[in-house]
């Protein structure tokens, strides 16, 4: 069933209350799961701690993990292992690209900007999966967040779209590797949601309007909708699904 009572999930990428990761955390909490939060840098520590405490679960673990650092990832999962032992899944909700490369022509992407976007938005899933594997001794489920811009050339999404295509391929290869350990790896392709990261994408309001007017469900995607689909992917109800991408986007991708 959908109950995740007695199970522990690591949620990576909460920046503030608008973060999709926070939507996933609330859905997981509602399903009875125990949570561990990781955040990118000191700047975010107090806000993530505050959000974690607002769930009312005592002693929630909140740890730093800058995914550009192998050492950070290793230390973070070692601390999680020491504190909780076994985990049952990871929500990877992390991406980054230079603001100036999220508008205009993709052609102008710099080598630095390309590598940075791929490092944080794509490679990090592989680095995290490698460390998380050892903690998922009862099997597990890894969920990452992707976007339609990895499947199609979407205006202004540029290098992030190329990084999402790489992330999508990583999901398939990781699923192939980890299936034998009972670990599933899937992605959710979320429709556009107004978050801190989305703000830097050129003409984001136009994209939201396009969804409202034309998507089959005629409304934009909410973090709650993404969170509830994540609960499905974390639960036994999805036990036959791995290496898959589920669009939670009001059906926009079929157009
Ligand atoms: O429309 C949207 N918002 C969509 C987002 C549509 C489809 C997919 N997504 C994806 C994003 O690409 C990302 O993978 O969802 C994921 C979460 O993004 P979000 O919730 O939209 O944005 P935000 O609340 O900003 O969270 C992303 C976080 C960072 O926030 P800031 O604002 O500080 O950049 O990614 C984390 C960080 O918390 N992050 C890192 N975490 C660890 N190490 C790092 C890093 N080096 N860099 C960024």
CSV table of C-alpha atoms and ligand atoms in Angstrom, one decimal:
chain,number,residue,atom,x,y,z
A,1,UNK,CA,0.0,0.0,0.0
A,2,UNK,CA,1.0,3.7,0.1
A,3,UNK,CA,2.0,3.7,3.8
A,4,UNK,CA,5.7,4.4,4.2
A,5,UNK,CA,5.5,4.0,8.0
A,6,UNK,CA,8.8,2.6,9.4
A,7,UNK,CA,10.7,3.6,6.3
A,8,UNK,CA,13.4,6.3,6.0
A,9,UNK,CA,14.0,8.6,3.0
A,10,UNK,CA,16.7,11.1,2.2
A,11,UNK,CA,15.4,14.3,0.7
A,12,UNK,CA,18.1,16.3,-1.1
A,13,UNK,CA,17.5,19.8,-2.5
A,14,UNK,CA,15.1,21.7,-0.2
A,15,UNK,CA,16.0,25.4,-0.6
A,16,UNK,CA,12.8,27.0,0.7
A,17,UNK,CA,9.1,26.3,1.1
A,18,UNK,CA,8.5,26.6,-2.7
A,19,UNK,CA,11.0,23.8,-3.5
A,20,UNK,CA,9.7,20.7,-5.2
A,21,UNK,CA,11.8,18.8,-2.7
A,22,UNK,CA,9.6,20.3,0.1
A,23,UNK,CA,6.5,19.1,-1.7
A,24,UNK,CA,8.0,15.6,-1.8
A,25,UNK,CA,9.0,15.9,1.9
A,26,UNK,CA,5.4,16.8,2.9
A,27,UNK,CA,3.9,13.9,0.9
A,28,UNK,CA,6.4,11.5,2.4
A,29,UNK,CA,5.7,12.8,5.9
A,30,UNK,CA,1.9,12.4,5.2
A,31,UNK,CA,2.6,8.8,4.2
A,32,UNK,CA,4.2,8.2,7.6
A,33,UNK,CA,7.9,8.1,6.4
A,34,UNK,CA,10.8,9.2,8.5
A,35,UNK,CA,12.9,11.9,6.8
A,36,UNK,CA,16.5,13.0,6.5
A,37,UNK,CA,17.2,16.3,4.8
A,38,UNK,CA,20.4,17.4,3.1
A,39,UNK,CA,21.1,21.0,2.0
A,40,UNK,CA,23.6,22.6,-0.4
A,41,UNK,CA,25.4,25.2,1.7
A,42,UNK,CA,25.5,26.9,5.1
A,43,UNK,CA,23.3,29.7,3.7
A,44,UNK,CA,20.4,27.2,3.6
A,45,UNK,CA,21.0,25.4,6.9
A,46,UNK,CA,18.6,27.5,9.1
A,47,UNK,CA,15.7,27.6,6.6
A,48,UNK,CA,15.9,23.8,6.0
A,49,UNK,CA,16.1,23.1,9.7
A,50,UNK,CA,13.1,25.3,10.3
A,51,UNK,CA,11.1,23.6,7.6
A,52,UNK,CA,12.1,20.1,8.9
A,53,UNK,CA,11.1,21.1,12.4
A,54,UNK,CA,7.7,22.3,11.2
A,55,UNK,CA,6.8,18.7,10.3
A,56,UNK,CA,6.7,18.0,14.1
A,57,UNK,CA,8.8,14.9,13.9
A,58,UNK,CA,11.4,15.0,16.6
A,59,UNK,CA,15.1,14.9,16.0
A,60,UNK,CA,14.9,15.0,12.2
A,61,UNK,CA,18.4,14.7,10.7
A,62,UNK,CA,19.5,17.8,8.7
A,63,UNK,CA,22.9,17.5,7.1
A,64,UNK,CA,25.1,19.5,4.7
A,65,UNK,CA,25.8,18.0,1.3
A,66,UNK,CA,27.2,20.0,-1.6
A,67,UNK,CA,27.0,17.5,-4.4
A,68,UNK,CA,30.0,19.0,-6.2
A,69,UNK,CA,32.1,17.4,-3.4
A,70,UNK,CA,32.7,13.7,-3.3
A,71,UNK,CA,33.9,14.1,0.3
A,72,UNK,CA,30.7,15.9,1.3
A,73,UNK,CA,28.6,13.0,-0.2
A,74,UNK,CA,30.6,10.3,1.4
A,75,UNK,CA,30.6,12.1,4.8
A,76,UNK,CA,26.9,12.8,4.6
A,77,UNK,CA,25.9,9.2,3.8
A,78,UNK,CA,28.3,7.9,6.5
A,79,UNK,CA,26.5,10.2,9.0
A,80,UNK,CA,23.1,9.0,7.8
A,81,UNK,CA,24.2,5.4,8.2
A,82,UNK,CA,25.4,6.0,11.7
A,83,UNK,CA,22.2,7.7,12.7
A,84,UNK,CA,19.5,5.7,11.0
A,85,UNK,CA,21.2,2.5,9.6
A,86,UNK,CA,19.0,1.5,6.7
A,87,UNK,CA,17.4,3.9,4.3
A,88,UNK,CA,14.6,3.0,1.8
A,89,UNK,CA,15.0,5.7,-0.8
A,90,UNK,CA,16.4,9.0,-1.9
A,91,UNK,CA,14.7,12.0,-3.5
A,92,UNK,CA,17.3,13.9,-5.7
A,93,UNK,CA,15.9,17.4,-6.4
A,94,UNK,CA,19.0,19.2,-7.4
A,95,UNK,CA,20.0,21.3,-10.4
A,96,UNK,CA,22.0,24.3,-11.3
A,97,UNK,CA,23.1,26.3,-14.3
A,98,UNK,CA,24.5,29.8,-14.8
A,99,UNK,CA,21.7,32.3,-15.1
A,100,UNK,CA,23.1,33.9,-18.2
A,101,UNK,CA,23.0,30.5,-20.0
A,102,UNK,CA,19.3,30.1,-19.4
A,103,UNK,CA,18.3,32.6,-22.1
A,104,UNK,CA,19.2,33.3,-25.7
A,105,UNK,CA,20.9,30.8,-27.9
A,106,UNK,CA,22.1,27.4,-26.5
A,107,UNK,CA,25.0,27.8,-29.0
A,108,UNK,CA,26.6,30.4,-26.6
A,109,UNK,CA,27.0,27.9,-23.8
A,110,UNK,CA,30.5,28.0,-22.4
A,111,UNK,CA,32.7,25.0,-21.6
A,112,UNK,CA,32.6,26.0,-17.9
A,113,UNK,CA,28.8,26.5,-17.9
A,114,UNK,CA,28.3,23.2,-19.6
A,115,UNK,CA,30.4,21.3,-17.2
A,116,UNK,CA,28.9,23.0,-14.1
A,117,UNK,CA,25.4,22.3,-15.2
A,118,UNK,CA,26.2,18.6,-15.9
A,119,UNK,CA,28.2,18.2,-12.7
A,120,UNK,CA,25.5,19.5,-10.3
A,121,UNK,CA,22.3,18.5,-12.3
A,122,UNK,CA,23.4,15.1,-13.7
A,123,UNK,CA,26.5,13.6,-12.3
A,124,UNK,CA,25.4,14.2,-8.8
A,125,UNK,CA,22.6,11.5,-9.2
A,126,UNK,CA,25.3,8.9,-10.0
A,127,UNK,CA,27.6,10.0,-7.1
A,128,UNK,CA,24.7,10.0,-4.7
A,129,UNK,CA,23.3,6.6,-5.9
A,130,UNK,CA,26.8,5.1,-5.4
A,131,UNK,CA,26.9,6.1,-1.7
A,132,UNK,CA,23.2,5.5,-1.0
A,133,UNK,CA,23.4,1.9,-2.4
A,134,UNK,CA,25.1,0.6,0.7
A,135,UNK,CA,22.4,1.9,3.0
A,136,UNK,CA,19.5,0.4,1.0
A,137,UNK,CA,20.0,-3.0,2.4
A,138,UNK,CA,16.2,-3.8,2.2
A,139,UNK,CA,16.0,-2.6,-1.4
A,140,UNK,CA,15.0,0.9,-2.2
A,141,UNK,CA,13.8,3.5,-4.6
A,142,UNK,CA,15.6,6.5,-6.0
A,143,UNK,CA,13.6,9.3,-7.6
A,144,UNK,CA,15.0,12.3,-9.4
A,145,UNK,CA,13.4,15.3,-11.1
A,146,UNK,CA,13.7,16.1,-14.7
A,147,UNK,CA,12.0,18.3,-17.3
A,148,UNK,CA,10.6,18.1,-20.8
A,149,UNK,CA,13.5,20.3,-22.0
A,150,UNK,CA,15.7,17.2,-21.9
A,151,UNK,CA,13.4,15.6,-24.5
A,152,UNK,CA,12.8,18.6,-26.7
A,153,UNK,CA,14.5,21.9,-27.5
A,154,UNK,CA,12.5,24.3,-25.3
A,155,UNK,CA,13.3,28.0,-25.6
A,156,UNK,CA,15.7,29.3,-22.9
A,157,UNK,CA,16.1,26.0,-21.1
A,158,UNK,CA,19.3,25.4,-23.1
A,159,UNK,CA,22.2,23.8,-21.3
A,160,UNK,CA,19.9,22.6,-18.5
A,161,UNK,CA,18.0,20.6,-21.1
A,162,UNK,CA,21.2,18.9,-22.3
A,163,UNK,CA,22.0,18.2,-18.6
A,164,UNK,CA,18.5,16.7,-18.1
A,165,UNK,CA,19.0,14.5,-21.2
A,166,UNK,CA,22.1,13.2,-19.5
A,167,UNK,CA,20.3,12.8,-16.2
A,168,UNK,CA,17.5,10.8,-18.0
A,169,UNK,CA,20.1,8.5,-19.5
A,170,UNK,CA,21.7,8.1,-16.1
A,171,UNK,CA,18.4,7.0,-14.6
A,172,UNK,CA,18.3,4.1,-17.2
A,173,UNK,CA,21.9,3.0,-16.6
A,174,UNK,CA,21.6,3.3,-12.8
A,175,UNK,CA,18.3,1.3,-12.9
A,176,UNK,CA,20.2,-1.4,-14.9
A,177,UNK,CA,23.0,-1.6,-12.4
A,178,UNK,CA,20.9,-1.4,-9.2
A,179,UNK,CA,18.0,-3.7,-10.1
A,180,UNK,CA,19.9,-6.7,-8.8
A,181,UNK,CA,20.0,-5.1,-5.4
A,182,UNK,CA,16.3,-4.5,-5.4
A,183,UNK,CA,16.9,-0.8,-5.9
A,184,UNK,CA,14.7,1.0,-8.4
A,185,UNK,CA,15.6,4.3,-10.1
A,186,UNK,CA,13.0,6.5,-11.8
A,187,UNK,CA,12.4,10.1,-12.6
A,188,UNK,CA,9.4,12.5,-12.5
A,189,UNK,CA,9.2,15.0,-15.3
A,190,UNK,CA,7.5,17.9,-13.5
A,191,UNK,CA,5.6,20.7,-15.3
A,192,UNK,CA,6.9,24.2,-14.7
A,193,UNK,CA,6.6,25.3,-11.1
A,194,UNK,CA,7.5,28.7,-9.8
A,195,UNK,CA,10.5,28.0,-7.5
A,196,UNK,CA,13.8,29.8,-6.8
A,197,UNK,CA,15.5,27.8,-9.6
A,198,UNK,CA,12.7,28.5,-12.1
A,199,UNK,CA,12.9,32.2,-11.6
A,200,UNK,CA,16.2,32.4,-13.5
A,201,UNK,CA,14.8,30.7,-16.6
A,202,UNK,CA,14.0,33.3,-19.2
A,203,UNK,CA,10.3,34.1,-19.9
A,204,UNK,CA,9.1,31.7,-17.3
A,205,UNK,CA,5.7,33.4,-16.9
A,206,UNK,CA,5.1,32.8,-20.6
A,207,UNK,CA,5.8,29.1,-20.1
A,208,UNK,CA,3.3,28.9,-17.2
A,209,UNK,CA,0.6,30.7,-19.2
A,210,UNK,CA,1.1,28.3,-22.1
A,211,UNK,CA,0.5,25.3,-19.7
A,212,UNK,CA,-2.6,27.0,-18.2
A,213,UNK,CA,-4.1,27.6,-21.6
A,214,UNK,CA,-3.2,24.5,-23.5
A,215,UNK,CA,-2.2,21.5,-21.2
A,216,UNK,CA,-4.9,18.8,-21.2
A,217,UNK,CA,-5.7,19.6,-17.5
A,218,UNK,CA,-5.6,23.4,-18.2
A,219,UNK,CA,-3.7,24.1,-15.0
A,220,UNK,CA,-0.1,24.3,-13.9
A,221,UNK,CA,1.6,21.6,-11.8
A,222,UNK,CA,1.9,21.8,-8.0
A,223,UNK,CA,4.7,20.5,-5.8
A,224,UNK,CA,2.0,18.4,-4.0
A,225,UNK,CA,1.2,16.6,-7.3
A,226,UNK,CA,4.9,15.8,-7.8
A,227,UNK,CA,5.1,14.8,-4.1
A,228,UNK,CA,2.2,12.3,-4.3
A,229,UNK,CA,3.7,10.7,-7.5
A,230,UNK,CA,7.0,10.4,-5.7
A,231,UNK,CA,5.2,8.6,-2.8
A,232,UNK,CA,3.9,6.2,-5.4
A,233,UNK,CA,7.4,5.6,-6.8
A,234,UNK,CA,8.8,5.2,-3.3
A,235,UNK,CA,6.0,2.7,-2.3
A,236,UNK,CA,5.6,-1.0,-3.1
A,237,UNK,CA,2.7,0.0,-5.4
A,238,UNK,CA,5.3,0.8,-8.1
A,239,UNK,CA,7.5,-2.3,-7.4
A,240,UNK,CA,7.5,-3.3,-11.1
A,241,UNK,CA,8.7,0.0,-12.3
A,242,UNK,CA,12.3,1.0,-12.8
A,243,UNK,CA,14.3,3.1,-15.3
A,244,UNK,CA,11.1,5.0,-16.0
A,245,UNK,CA,10.1,8.6,-16.4
A,246,UNK,CA,6.6,9.7,-15.3
A,247,UNK,CA,5.3,13.1,-16.5
A,248,UNK,CA,3.5,15.0,-13.8
A,249,UNK,CA,2.7,18.0,-16.0
A,250,UNK,CA,-1.1,18.2,-16.6
A,251,UNK,CA,-0.5,16.2,-19.7
A,252,UNK,CA,1.4,18.9,-21.5
A,253,UNK,CA,4.0,16.5,-23.0
A,254,UNK,CA,1.5,14.8,-25.2
A,255,UNK,CA,0.9,17.9,-27.2
B,1,LIG,O1,9.6,24.3,-13.0
B,1,LIG,C1,10.4,23.7,-12.1
B,1,LIG,N1,10.7,24.3,-11.0
B,1,LIG,C2,10.9,22.4,-12.4
B,1,LIG,C3,12.0,21.9,-11.7
B,1,LIG,C4,10.3,21.6,-13.5
B,1,LIG,C5,10.9,20.3,-13.7
B,1,LIG,C6,12.0,19.9,-13.0
B,1,LIG,N2,12.5,20.7,-12.0
B,1,LIG,C7,13.7,20.2,-11.2
B,1,LIG,C8,14.9,21.1,-11.2
B,1,LIG,O2,15.6,21.0,-12.4
B,1,LIG,C9,15.6,20.4,-10.0
B,1,LIG,O3,16.3,19.2,-10.5
B,1,LIG,O4,13.3,20.0,-9.9
B,1,LIG,C10,14.5,20.0,-9.1
B,1,LIG,C11,14.3,20.9,-7.9
B,1,LIG,O5,14.2,22.3,-8.3
B,1,LIG,P1,13.2,23.4,-7.8
B,1,LIG,O6,12.4,22.8,-6.6
B,1,LIG,O7,12.5,24.0,-8.9
B,1,LIG,O8,14.2,24.5,-7.3
B,1,LIG,P2,14.9,24.9,-5.9
B,1,LIG,O9,13.9,25.1,-4.8
B,1,LIG,O10,15.7,26.1,-6.2
B,1,LIG,O11,15.8,23.7,-5.6
B,1,LIG,C12,17.0,23.4,-6.3
B,1,LIG,C13,18.1,23.2,-5.3
B,1,LIG,C14,19.0,24.3,-5.0
B,1,LIG,O12,18.4,25.4,-4.6
B,1,LIG,P3,19.2,26.9,-4.9
B,1,LIG,O13,18.0,27.7,-5.1
B,1,LIG,O14,19.9,27.1,-3.6
B,1,LIG,O15,20.1,26.7,-6.1
B,1,LIG,O16,19.1,22.4,-5.8
B,1,LIG,C15,20.1,22.4,-4.8
B,1,LIG,C16,19.8,23.6,-4.0
B,1,LIG,O17,19.3,23.3,-2.7
B,1,LIG,N3,21.5,22.5,-5.2
B,1,LIG,C17,22.4,21.8,-4.7
B,1,LIG,N4,22.4,20.9,-3.8
B,1,LIG,C18,23.6,20.3,-3.4
B,1,LIG,N5,24.7,20.7,-3.9
B,1,LIG,C19,23.6,22.3,-5.3
B,1,LIG,C20,24.8,21.6,-4.9
B,1,LIG,N6,26.0,22.0,-5.4
B,1,LIG,N7,23.3,23.2,-6.2
B,1,LIG,C21,22.0,23.4,-6.1
